[in-house]
Amino acid sequence: MTARILLVFSLFFSVCYQIVAQTEKSVNDIFLREIPAYSPFSFYAIEAESGKVLAETNQLSLTPASTQKLMTTAVALSLLGADFRFETKILMVGKIDAASGALLGDLIISGGGDPAFYSEYFAEHYQGTFEEWADKIAALGIKKINGELLLNMSAYANDPIPGGWIWEDIGNYYGAGVSALTYRDNLYRIYFKTDNVEGNPAVITRIEPQIEGLLLENKVVSSSIERDLSIVYGAPGSYSQQIKGTIPKGRTDFVVKGTIPNPADRVAADFLAVLHRKGIEISRNFKKVCEFSQTDMETVAIKQSPSLSEILVPLNRESINLFAEHLLCEVGRKSSGFATLQAGIDALKVFCEKAEISVKGYFPKDGSGLSRSNAITARTLAETINYMYNSTNRLPFVNSLAAAGRDGTLKNIFKGTPLENNLRGKTGSMERVRSMAGIFRTSAGKQVVFGFVINNSQQTSREINLLLQKALMELYNGV
């Protein structure tokens, strides 16, 4: 009887092994058949609970683009915690003269590196914050500030842009750099009007918000191509910018987004305007302070950000580079006391080592994936997702990912297949780079984690998504 049971189990596992082996061969055949030989790619798939490898190709170290955000998300959740919140503070130094209502000292906005401060993704959360601050100042009996409005920028190093970001990126909204006082996603909008003649100059009708001192040279022309092919050029912090390229013809209100040179200046200007409306005057203007040693300060108000788990949702679903870079700096602060990019990268490497995630071929250079100097294998991506899936941070991690066919960067991918609203994942895309990593449930109810990266392919995004869909469906039906 025992021998018969053993025989049954042996036959069962033999059949299972053959099915998995056949599935892996089918997956590999799809990639080898449909990806040109000159295009390096990497694919890796494992069973979530057991970690068993289901399919893998050569693990090449490739540029991942925005799937790098998965690494930043993982280390941020692990080190900071899902309930972590940034803080922006209003402080004051000096005494209040009760007779005149004058603060005989300075008012201070102390930046805490909050990436979501007045962000369009969290408009309701921050609505009325400046007004609340002004009301609390007034409640102290302050009618006038005899000193300055100081902007404490010491939380972050004065190094907003990671190395490896290219000139064509850093003037555009998606290339906005980090700041101790990031504000309204560190972007501004340029509104254009174009006529119906291709090649005619596009006219700037307005800029919102208006930026005092901005010198924007406009070299944009109209085009029959129905998409934005314009680029904003500008060094970090520079008020001299240039925009050139093409935008669609026949538009009356076409919007292009650029990077605000100094977001802290906008914080000061907008807050001073609120103080003025509330009847609180200040004798001098504002001043940014990068090294801050003042100790005898009184806290007037604190504004906390949404929780980390909430910030991660737009970060991953909409692929917000600015949020990712802030988180990596904050990870650096948590691990070493220094909120720098390098400290964050060092902490990321330590995290991978402790989590036993393969780092062969992993060379992180930023938190968002915008740097072309980033390199990773599909195995590292898949093992990171698997680690988070089996951790106490499973819910906030998976919830931050886009749902196939439903939202975010996966909204139009895998529609009408069993992967729709089943697969949760993150995409990556830049010129000659496509990647995707995620998790889905198979027809047999098993959770499969995968990573995929391809570089230097002449195939369109749609063609790459379709071949990846074929590979994932083999796993869906065969595991």
Coordinates of C-alpha atoms in Angstrom, one line a residue:
M1 CA 0.0 0.0 0.0
T2 CA 2.8 2.4 1.0
A3 CA 4.7 1.6 -2.2
R4 CA 1.5 2.3 -4.3
I5 CA 1.1 5.7 -2.6
L6 CA 4.7 6.6 -3.2
L7 CA 4.3 5.6 -6.8
V8 CA 1.3 7.9 -7.2
F9 CA 3.1 10.8 -5.7
S10 CA 6.1 10.1 -7.8
L11 CA 4.0 10.1 -11.0
F12 CA 2.2 13.3 -9.8
F13 CA 5.4 15.3 -9.3
S14 CA 6.8 14.0 -12.5
V15 CA 3.8 15.2 -14.4
C16 CA 4.0 18.6 -12.6
Y17 CA 7.7 18.9 -13.5
Q18 CA 7.0 18.1 -17.1
I19 CA 4.3 20.8 -17.2
V20 CA 6.5 23.4 -15.7
A21 CA 9.4 22.5 -18.0
Q22 CA 7.2 22.7 -21.0
T23 CA 5.8 26.0 -19.9
E24 CA 9.3 27.4 -19.4
K25 CA 10.2 26.2 -22.9
S26 CA 7.1 27.8 -24.4
V27 CA 7.9 31.1 -22.7
N28 CA 11.5 31.1 -23.8
D29 CA 10.5 30.2 -27.3
I30 CA 8.2 33.2 -27.5
F31 CA 11.0 35.6 -26.6
L32 CA 13.6 34.0 -28.8
R33 CA 11.2 33.9 -31.8
E34 CA 9.8 37.4 -31.5
I35 CA 12.6 39.5 -30.1
P36 CA 15.4 40.5 -32.6
A37 CA 18.8 39.0 -31.9
Y38 CA 20.3 42.5 -31.5
S39 CA 17.9 43.5 -28.7
P40 CA 19.2 42.4 -25.2
F41 CA 16.4 41.3 -22.9
S42 CA 15.9 39.6 -19.5
F43 CA 12.9 37.7 -18.2
Y44 CA 12.4 35.9 -14.8
A45 CA 9.3 34.4 -13.3
I46 CA 8.8 32.7 -9.9
E47 CA 6.0 31.2 -7.8
A48 CA 5.3 33.8 -5.1
E49 CA 4.8 31.5 -2.1
S50 CA 7.6 29.0 -2.8
G51 CA 10.1 31.1 -4.8
K52 CA 10.3 28.3 -7.3
V53 CA 11.7 29.5 -10.6
L54 CA 9.1 29.0 -13.4
A55 CA 10.9 30.6 -16.3
E56 CA 14.1 32.5 -16.9
T57 CA 16.2 33.7 -19.8
N58 CA 19.8 34.9 -19.6
Q59 CA 20.0 37.4 -16.8
L60 CA 21.4 40.5 -18.5
S61 CA 22.1 43.7 -16.7
L62 CA 19.9 46.3 -18.5
T63 CA 18.6 49.8 -18.1
P64 CA 15.2 49.4 -16.4
A65 CA 13.6 52.9 -16.6
S66 CA 10.8 53.4 -14.1
T67 CA 10.7 49.8 -12.8
Q68 CA 13.6 51.1 -10.7
K69 CA 10.8 52.7 -8.6
L70 CA 9.9 49.2 -7.3
M71 CA 13.3 49.0 -5.6
T72 CA 12.8 52.5 -4.0
T73 CA 9.3 51.6 -2.9
A74 CA 10.5 48.4 -1.3
V75 CA 13.3 49.9 0.7
A76 CA 11.1 52.9 1.7
L77 CA 8.4 50.7 3.1
S78 CA 10.9 48.5 4.8
L79 CA 12.9 51.3 6.5
L80 CA 10.4 54.1 6.9
G81 CA 7.2 52.1 7.4
A82 CA 3.8 52.4 5.7
D83 CA 2.6 55.0 8.2
F84 CA 5.6 57.4 7.8
R85 CA 4.7 61.0 7.2
F86 CA 6.9 64.0 6.2
E87 CA 6.5 67.2 8.2
T88 CA 6.7 70.9 7.2
K89 CA 6.9 73.3 10.1
I90 CA 6.2 77.0 10.8
L91 CA 8.6 78.2 13.6
M92 CA 9.4 81.5 15.1
V93 CA 12.3 83.0 16.9
G94 CA 12.2 86.1 19.1
K95 CA 9.7 87.8 21.4
I96 CA 6.2 89.2 20.7
D97 CA 5.7 92.8 21.7
A98 CA 2.2 92.6 23.2
A99 CA 1.6 96.4 22.8
S100 CA 2.3 96.6 19.1
G101 CA 1.7 93.0 18.1
A102 CA 5.1 92.8 16.5
L103 CA 7.2 89.7 16.4
L104 CA 10.7 91.0 17.3
G105 CA 12.4 88.2 15.3
D106 CA 12.0 85.9 12.4
L107 CA 9.4 83.6 11.0
I108 CA 10.7 80.3 9.7
I109 CA 9.3 77.7 7.2
S110 CA 11.3 74.5 7.9
G111 CA 11.2 72.2 5.0
G112 CA 11.1 68.5 5.7
G113 CA 11.4 67.2 2.2
D114 CA 7.7 66.5 1.7
P115 CA 7.3 65.5 -2.0
A116 CA 3.5 65.9 -1.8
F117 CA 3.4 69.4 -0.4
Y118 CA 0.5 71.1 -2.3
S119 CA 0.8 68.4 -5.0
E120 CA -2.1 68.1 -7.5
Y121 CA -2.3 64.4 -6.4
F122 CA -3.2 65.5 -2.9
A123 CA -4.9 68.9 -3.4
E124 CA -7.6 68.2 -0.8
H125 CA -5.1 67.2 1.9
Y126 CA -3.2 70.6 1.7
Q127 CA -6.1 72.9 0.8
G128 CA -6.0 75.9 3.2
T129 CA -2.7 75.0 4.8
F130 CA -1.2 78.5 4.4
E131 CA -4.4 80.0 5.7
E132 CA -4.3 77.8 8.7
W133 CA -0.7 78.8 9.4
A134 CA -1.6 82.5 9.1
D135 CA -4.5 82.1 11.5
K136 CA -2.3 80.4 14.1
I137 CA 0.2 83.2 13.8
A138 CA -2.6 85.8 14.2
A139 CA -3.9 83.8 17.2
L140 CA -0.6 84.5 19.0
G141 CA -1.3 88.2 18.7
I142 CA 1.2 88.8 15.9
K143 CA 0.2 91.6 13.5
K144 CA 3.7 92.4 12.1
I145 CA 7.0 90.6 11.8
N146 CA 10.0 92.8 12.2
G147 CA 12.4 90.2 10.9
E148 CA 12.6 88.0 7.9
L149 CA 10.8 84.9 6.6
L150 CA 13.5 82.3 6.7
L151 CA 13.3 79.2 4.5
N152 CA 15.1 76.4 6.3
M153 CA 16.5 74.2 3.5
S154 CA 18.9 72.3 5.6
A155 CA 16.9 69.0 5.6
Y156 CA 18.3 68.1 2.1
A157 CA 21.6 68.7 0.5
N158 CA 21.7 71.4 -2.2
D159 CA 22.1 68.8 -4.9
P160 CA 18.7 68.3 -6.5
I161 CA 19.5 66.3 -9.6
P162 CA 21.0 62.8 -9.6
G163 CA 24.0 62.1 -11.8
G164 CA 23.2 60.5 -15.1
W165 CA 20.1 62.6 -15.9
I166 CA 20.4 64.0 -19.4
W167 CA 20.1 67.6 -20.5
E168 CA 16.8 66.9 -22.4
D169 CA 15.1 65.7 -19.2
I170 CA 16.0 68.1 -16.4
G171 CA 14.1 71.1 -17.6
N172 CA 10.9 69.1 -18.0
Y173 CA 8.3 68.4 -15.3
Y174 CA 9.4 64.8 -15.0
G175 CA 13.0 65.9 -14.4
A176 CA 12.2 68.1 -11.4
G177 CA 14.8 67.8 -8.7
V178 CA 14.3 67.3 -5.0
S179 CA 14.1 70.1 -2.5
A180 CA 13.6 70.5 1.3
L181 CA 10.6 72.6 0.2
T182 CA 9.2 70.9 -2.8
Y183 CA 5.9 72.7 -3.9
R184 CA 3.1 71.9 -6.3
D185 CA 5.1 69.1 -7.9
N186 CA 7.9 71.6 -8.7
L187 CA 6.3 72.4 -12.1
Y188 CA 4.8 75.2 -14.0
R189 CA 2.5 75.1 -17.1
I190 CA 3.1 76.8 -20.5
Y191 CA -0.1 77.4 -22.5
F192 CA 0.3 77.5 -26.3
K193 CA -1.8 78.5 -29.3
T194 CA -1.1 77.1 -32.7
D195 CA -2.6 77.9 -36.1
N196 CA -3.4 75.3 -38.8
V197 CA -0.2 75.8 -40.8
E198 CA 2.6 73.3 -40.1
G199 CA 5.9 74.9 -39.2
N200 CA 4.5 78.2 -38.0
P201 CA 5.6 79.5 -34.6
A202 CA 3.6 78.4 -31.6
V203 CA 2.5 81.4 -29.4
I204 CA 2.7 81.3 -25.6
T205 CA -0.6 82.7 -24.3
R206 CA 0.2 82.4 -20.6
I207 CA 2.3 80.7 -18.0
E208 CA 0.9 79.4 -14.7
P209 CA 2.0 80.2 -12.1
Q210 CA 3.7 83.3 -13.2
I211 CA 7.4 83.1 -12.2
E212 CA 9.1 86.4 -11.5
G213 CA 12.4 86.6 -13.3
L214 CA 11.7 83.7 -15.7
L215 CA 13.3 84.2 -19.1
L216 CA 11.8 81.6 -21.4
E217 CA 13.0 81.5 -25.0
N218 CA 10.3 80.0 -27.2
K219 CA 11.3 78.1 -30.3
V220 CA 8.3 75.8 -30.6
V221 CA 6.5 75.3 -34.0
S222 CA 3.3 73.7 -35.0
S223 CA 3.2 70.2 -36.5
S224 CA 0.8 67.7 -38.0
I225 CA 2.1 65.1 -35.5
E226 CA -0.6 64.8 -32.8
R227 CA 1.6 64.7 -29.8
D228 CA 3.9 66.8 -27.7
L229 CA 7.4 66.7 -29.1
S230 CA 8.7 69.8 -27.3
I231 CA 11.5 69.9 -24.7
V232 CA 12.2 72.5 -22.0
Y233 CA 15.9 73.1 -21.5
G234 CA 17.1 74.6 -18.3
A235 CA 19.8 74.0 -15.6
P236 CA 18.6 73.3 -12.1
G237 CA 17.8 76.6 -10.3
S238 CA 18.2 78.6 -13.5
Y239 CA 15.6 81.2 -14.5
S240 CA 16.9 81.2 -18.1
Q241 CA 15.1 78.4 -20.0
Q242 CA 14.4 77.5 -23.6
I243 CA 11.6 75.4 -25.1
K244 CA 11.9 74.0 -28.6
G245 CA 10.4 71.3 -30.7
T246 CA 6.9 70.8 -32.0
I247 CA 3.3 70.6 -30.7
P248 CA 0.1 69.8 -32.7
K249 CA -1.2 72.4 -35.0
G250 CA -4.7 74.0 -34.7
R251 CA -4.7 74.1 -30.9
T252 CA -6.0 76.9 -28.7
D253 CA -4.8 75.9 -25.3
F254 CA -2.1 73.2 -25.5
V255 CA -0.2 72.7 -22.3
V256 CA 3.5 71.8 -21.8
K257 CA 4.9 71.4 -18.3
G258 CA 8.4 72.6 -17.2
T259 CA 10.4 72.6 -14.0
I260 CA 10.1 75.5 -11.6
P261 CA 13.7 76.9 -11.0
N262 CA 13.3 77.4 -7.3
P263 CA 10.2 75.9 -5.7
A264 CA 11.0 77.3 -2.3
D265 CA 10.7 80.8 -3.7
R266 CA 7.2 80.0 -4.8
V267 CA 6.4 78.7 -1.2
A268 CA 7.6 82.0 0.2
A269 CA 5.8 84.2 -2.3
D270 CA 2.5 82.4 -1.9
F271 CA 2.7 82.3 1.9
L272 CA 3.6 86.0 2.1
A273 CA 0.6 86.8 -0.1
V274 CA -1.6 84.9 2.4
L275 CA -0.1 86.7 5.4
H276 CA -0.8 90.0 3.6
R277 CA -4.4 89.1 3.0
K278 CA -4.8 88.2 6.6
G279 CA -3.4 91.6 7.7
I280 CA 0.0 90.4 8.9
E281 CA 2.9 92.4 7.5
I282 CA 6.6 91.6 7.4
S283 CA 9.3 94.2 7.3
R284 CA 11.7 92.3 5.2
N285 CA 11.5 89.7 2.4
F286 CA 12.4 86.0 2.6
K287 CA 15.8 84.3 2.6
K288 CA 16.8 80.7 2.1
V289 CA 19.1 79.2 4.7
C290 CA 20.9 75.9 3.7
E291 CA 22.8 75.6 7.0
F292 CA 20.5 76.2 9.9
S293 CA 21.8 76.2 13.5
Q294 CA 19.0 78.2 15.3
T295 CA 17.9 76.4 18.5
D296 CA 15.7 78.8 20.5
M297 CA 12.7 78.4 18.2
E298 CA 9.0 78.0 19.0
T299 CA 6.8 75.7 16.9
V300 CA 3.7 77.5 15.6
A301 CA 2.3 74.8 13.3
I302 CA 3.1 71.5 11.7
K303 CA 1.7 70.1 8.5
Q304 CA 2.1 66.4 8.0
S305 CA 2.0 64.7 4.6
P306 CA -0.2 61.9 3.6
S307 CA 1.1 58.5 4.8
L308 CA 3.9 56.8 2.8
S309 CA 1.4 54.1 1.7
E310 CA -0.8 56.9 0.2
I311 CA 2.1 58.7 -1.5
L312 CA 3.2 55.4 -3.1
V313 CA -0.1 55.1 -5.0
P314 CA 0.5 58.0 -7.5
L315 CA 4.3 57.3 -7.3
N316 CA 3.9 53.9 -8.9
R317 CA 0.6 54.1 -10.8
E318 CA 1.4 57.4 -12.4
S319 CA 5.2 57.0 -12.2
I320 CA 6.1 60.2 -10.4
N321 CA 9.9 60.6 -10.6
L322 CA 10.0 63.5 -8.0
F323 CA 8.3 61.4 -5.3
A324 CA 10.7 58.5 -5.9
E325 CA 13.8 60.7 -5.6
H326 CA 12.5 62.2 -2.4
L327 CA 11.8 58.8 -0.8
L328 CA 15.3 57.6 -1.6
C329 CA 16.8 60.7 0.0
E330 CA 14.6 60.1 3.1
V331 CA 15.8 56.5 3.2
G332 CA 19.3 57.9 3.3
R333 CA 18.4 60.1 6.2
K334 CA 16.8 57.2 8.1
S335 CA 19.8 54.9 7.6
S336 CA 22.7 57.3 8.0
G337 CA 21.4 60.7 9.1
F338 CA 22.2 62.2 5.7
A339 CA 19.3 62.9 3.3
T340 CA 21.4 62.4 0.1
L341 CA 21.0 60.3 -3.0
Q342 CA 24.2 58.4 -2.3
A343 CA 23.1 57.6 1.3
G344 CA 19.8 56.3 -0.1
I345 CA 21.5 54.1 -2.7
D346 CA 23.8 52.7 0.0
A347 CA 20.8 51.9 2.1
L348 CA 19.1 50.2 -0.9
K349 CA 22.1 47.9 -1.5
V350 CA 22.1 47.0 2.2
F351 CA 18.4 46.3 2.1
C352 CA 18.8 43.9 -0.9
E353 CA 21.6 42.1 0.8
K354 CA 19.6 41.6 4.0
A355 CA 16.5 40.5 2.0
E356 CA 18.7 38.0 0.0
I357 CA 17.7 39.7 -3.2
S358 CA 20.1 39.0 -6.1
V359 CA 22.2 42.1 -6.8
K360 CA 24.3 40.6 -9.6
G361 CA 24.2 43.2 -12.3
Y362 CA 22.4 45.7 -10.2
F363 CA 23.8 49.3 -10.4
P364 CA 21.4 51.8 -9.0
K365 CA 22.0 55.5 -9.8
D366 CA 18.7 57.1 -8.7
G367 CA 15.4 56.4 -7.2
S368 CA 13.1 56.9 -10.2
G369 CA 14.8 55.2 -13.1
L370 CA 15.3 58.4 -15.1
S371 CA 19.0 57.9 -15.2
R372 CA 20.2 55.7 -18.1
S373 CA 23.1 54.7 -15.9
N374 CA 20.8 52.4 -13.9
A375 CA 21.2 48.7 -14.6
I376 CA 19.3 45.7 -13.3
T377 CA 18.3 42.2 -14.1
A378 CA 14.7 40.8 -14.3
R379 CA 15.6 38.5 -11.5
T380 CA 16.3 41.4 -9.1
L381 CA 13.0 43.0 -10.0
A382 CA 11.1 39.7 -9.5
E383 CA 12.8 38.8 -6.3
T384 CA 12.1 42.3 -4.8
I385 CA 8.4 41.9 -5.6
N386 CA 8.4 38.4 -4.1
Y387 CA 10.1 39.6 -0.9
M388 CA 7.6 42.4 -0.5
Y389 CA 4.7 40.0 -1.2
N390 CA 5.8 37.7 1.6
S391 CA 6.5 40.6 4.0
T392 CA 4.3 42.5 6.4
N393 CA 4.2 45.3 3.8
R394 CA 2.4 43.2 1.2
L395 CA -0.8 45.3 1.2
P396 CA 0.7 48.8 0.8
F397 CA 3.2 47.5 -1.7
V398 CA 0.8 45.6 -4.0
N399 CA -1.9 48.3 -3.6
S400 CA 0.5 50.9 -5.0
L401 CA 0.8 49.0 -8.3
A402 CA -1.4 49.7 -11.3
A403 CA -4.0 47.2 -12.3
A404 CA -3.7 45.8 -15.8
G405 CA -6.4 47.2 -18.1
R406 CA -7.8 49.5 -15.4
D407 CA -5.5 52.4 -14.2
G408 CA -2.1 54.1 -14.2
T409 CA 0.5 53.2 -16.8
L410 CA -1.2 49.7 -17.2
K411 CA -4.6 51.2 -18.1
N412 CA -4.5 50.2 -21.8
I413 CA -2.4 47.0 -21.4
F414 CA -3.7 43.4 -21.3
K415 CA -7.3 44.5 -21.8
G416 CA -9.8 41.7 -22.5
T417 CA -7.4 38.9 -21.2
P418 CA -7.5 37.0 -17.9
L419 CA -4.7 39.4 -16.8
E420 CA -7.0 42.4 -16.8
N421 CA -7.7 43.5 -13.2
N422 CA -5.7 40.5 -12.1
L423 CA -2.1 41.5 -12.8
R424 CA -0.7 44.3 -10.7
G425 CA 2.6 45.8 -11.8
K426 CA 4.9 48.7 -12.8
T427 CA 6.0 49.6 -16.2
G428 CA 9.2 51.4 -17.4
S429 CA 9.6 53.4 -20.6
M430 CA 12.2 55.7 -22.2
E431 CA 13.8 55.8 -25.6
R432 CA 14.9 52.3 -26.6
V433 CA 13.9 50.9 -23.1
R434 CA 10.8 49.0 -22.0
S435 CA 10.3 47.1 -18.8
M436 CA 7.6 45.6 -16.7
A437 CA 7.4 43.7 -13.4
G438 CA 4.5 42.5 -11.4
I439 CA 2.4 39.8 -9.9
F440 CA -0.8 37.9 -11.0
R441 CA -2.9 34.8 -10.2
T442 CA -2.9 31.9 -12.6
S443 CA -5.9 29.8 -13.7
A444 CA -4.9 27.3 -11.0
G445 CA -4.9 30.0 -8.3
K446 CA -1.1 30.3 -7.9
Q447 CA 0.6 33.7 -7.6
V448 CA 3.3 34.3 -10.1
V449 CA 5.8 37.1 -9.9
F450 CA 7.8 38.3 -13.0
G451 CA 10.3 40.8 -14.2
F452 CA 11.0 41.8 -17.8
V453 CA 13.5 44.3 -19.3
I454 CA 14.4 44.9 -23.0
N455 CA 16.8 47.5 -24.4
N456 CA 17.5 48.8 -27.9
S457 CA 14.5 47.2 -29.6
Q458 CA 13.0 48.8 -32.7
Q459 CA 9.7 47.1 -31.8
T460 CA 6.8 49.4 -30.7
S461 CA 5.5 49.5 -27.2
R462 CA 2.4 47.7 -28.4
E463 CA 4.4 44.9 -30.1
I464 CA 6.5 44.4 -26.9
N465 CA 3.4 44.3 -24.7
L466 CA 1.8 41.7 -27.0
L467 CA 4.7 39.4 -26.9
L468 CA 5.0 39.8 -23.1
Q469 CA 1.2 39.0 -22.9
K470 CA 1.8 35.8 -24.8
A471 CA 4.6 34.8 -22.4
L472 CA 2.5 35.6 -19.3
M473 CA -0.5 33.8 -20.7
E474 CA 1.6 30.6 -21.0
L475 CA 2.4 31.0 -17.3
Y476 CA -1.3 31.8 -16.5
N477 CA -2.5 28.6 -18.2
G478 CA 0.5 26.3 -17.5
V479 CA 1.3 26.9 -13.8

